[in-house]
Amino acid sequence: AQSVTQLDSQVPVFEEAPVELRCNYSSSVSVYLFWYVQYPNQGLQLLLKYLSGSTLVKGINGFEAEFNKSQTSFHLRKPSVHISDTAEYFCAVSGSKQGNTPLVFGKGTRLSVIA
Amino acid sequence: GAVVSQHPSRVICKSGTSVKIECRSLDFQATTMFWYRQFPKQSLMLMATSNEGSKATYEQGVEKDKFLINHASLTLSTLTVTSAHPEDSSFYICSARGTGRAGGYTFGSGTRLTVV
């Protein structure tokens, strides 16, 4: 079984400052990792994903994440945040590339960008 | 890219009535559909998994007679909340998976259900 822990429920940060949202996972099988962003009353938008290959994954909106197998982490980073990045961010894990294995989500991190 | 259309986006219904939520895959065949619910300021909790043409598999604690899932075709899955009560008010999101290049997870835009 897979599980995800997002260590911070809320992260306030000033505009143009860097940010890191932390995510640790637990899995007994191969792991595929995802970061999603959710704006109020909307669905989920995929920021980036790690399936295999390079451990540094670049996504949309200037976000990137690094898969660290030894530390079982997949932290999300952005060097300079904007007000528009204020949203809820979810880390998720899956045990398969295809098929009927669902995504398991962390509890989410609320990123608040302060002007 | 893969797109899932979810309707309605918002619905208000009276207690005791039923509500149907639809998710359609527009440009791929959704062999598997996942249904999640999300309470305010909380994460997404998996309710059930359905494969086209088969009965849905429900997570522990989810009432299968209350949350009816139909996945009769490769492009349409529905969730019907029967005899809705105020505690069923929530945000419901579907996620579809296909095969090959559509093997990723594609999410609908969600349905805000309010039961009054």
mmCIF file of C-alpha atoms in Angstrom, chain A residues 34 36 38 41-44 90 94 96-108, chain B residues 10 32 34 36 38 42-44 46 49 51 91 93 97 99-100 103 105 107-109 112:
data_model
loop_
_atom_site.group_PDB
_atom_site.id
_atom_site.type_symbol
_atom_site.label_atom_id
_atom_site.label_comp_id
_atom_site.label_asym_id
_atom_site.label_seq_id
_atom_site.Cartn_x
_atom_site.Cartn_y
_atom_site.Cartn_z
ATOM 1 C CA PHE A 34 2.597 13.528 -8.746
ATOM 2 C CA TYR A 36 -1.353 18.753 -8.308
ATOM 3 C CA GLN A 38 -6.235 23.087 -6.828
ATOM 4 C CA ASN A 41 -14.015 25.186 -6.206
ATOM 5 C CA GLN A 42 -12.058 23.746 -9.084
ATOM 6 C CA GLY A 43 -10.675 20.375 -10.048
ATOM 7 C CA LEU A 44 -7.045 19.357 -9.974
ATOM 8 C CA PHE A 90 -1.479 18.005 -3.257
ATOM 9 C CA SER A 94 0.468 5.575 -7.445
ATOM 10 C CA SER A 96 1.374 1.581 -11.325
ATOM 11 C CA LYS A 97 1.757 3.416 -14.598
ATOM 12 C CA GLN A 98 -1.553 2.132 -15.916
ATOM 13 C CA GLY A 99 -4.561 0.158 -14.849
ATOM 14 C CA ASN A 100 -6.951 0.420 -11.948
ATOM 15 C CA THR A 101 -4.596 1.590 -9.219
ATOM 16 C CA PRO A 102 -5.914 4.879 -7.804
ATOM 17 C CA LEU A 103 -3.922 7.879 -6.789
ATOM 18 C CA VAL A 104 -3.422 8.253 -3.054
ATOM 19 C CA PHE A 105 -3.290 11.863 -1.952
ATOM 20 C CA GLY A 106 -1.600 13.671 0.871
ATOM 21 C CA LYS A 107 -3.613 16.028 3.033
ATOM 22 C CA GLY A 108 -2.558 19.047 1.053
ATOM 23 C CA ARG B 10 -22.728 22.872 -9.031
ATOM 24 C CA THR B 32 -11.050 2.866 -15.299
ATOM 25 C CA PHE B 34 -12.122 6.720 -9.873
ATOM 26 C CA TYR B 36 -13.373 10.947 -4.976
ATOM 27 C CA GLN B 38 -13.493 16.198 -0.830
ATOM 28 C CA GLN B 42 -9.500 18.461 3.303
ATOM 29 C CA SER B 43 -7.865 16.078 0.893
ATOM 30 C CA LEU B 44 -9.460 13.857 -1.724
ATOM 31 C CA LEU B 46 -11.295 7.715 -2.772
ATOM 32 C CA THR B 49 -13.071 2.409 -8.509
ATOM 33 C CA ASN B 51 -13.863 -0.588 -14.668
ATOM 34 C CA PHE B 91 -17.126 18.299 -3.657
ATOM 35 C CA ILE B 93 -14.349 14.653 -8.435
ATOM 36 C CA ARG B 97 -7.563 6.374 -16.802
ATOM 37 C CA THR B 99 -4.577 2.738 -21.885
ATOM 38 C CA GLY B 100 -1.396 3.585 -23.725
ATOM 39 C CA GLY B 103 -2.713 5.881 -19.055
ATOM 40 C CA TYR B 105 -4.860 10.254 -14.487
ATOM 41 C CA PHE B 107 -9.479 14.672 -13.562
ATOM 42 C CA GLY B 108 -12.864 16.206 -14.085
ATOM 43 C CA SER B 109 -13.459 19.744 -12.873
ATOM 44 C CA ARG B 112 -20.131 20.981 -5.720
#
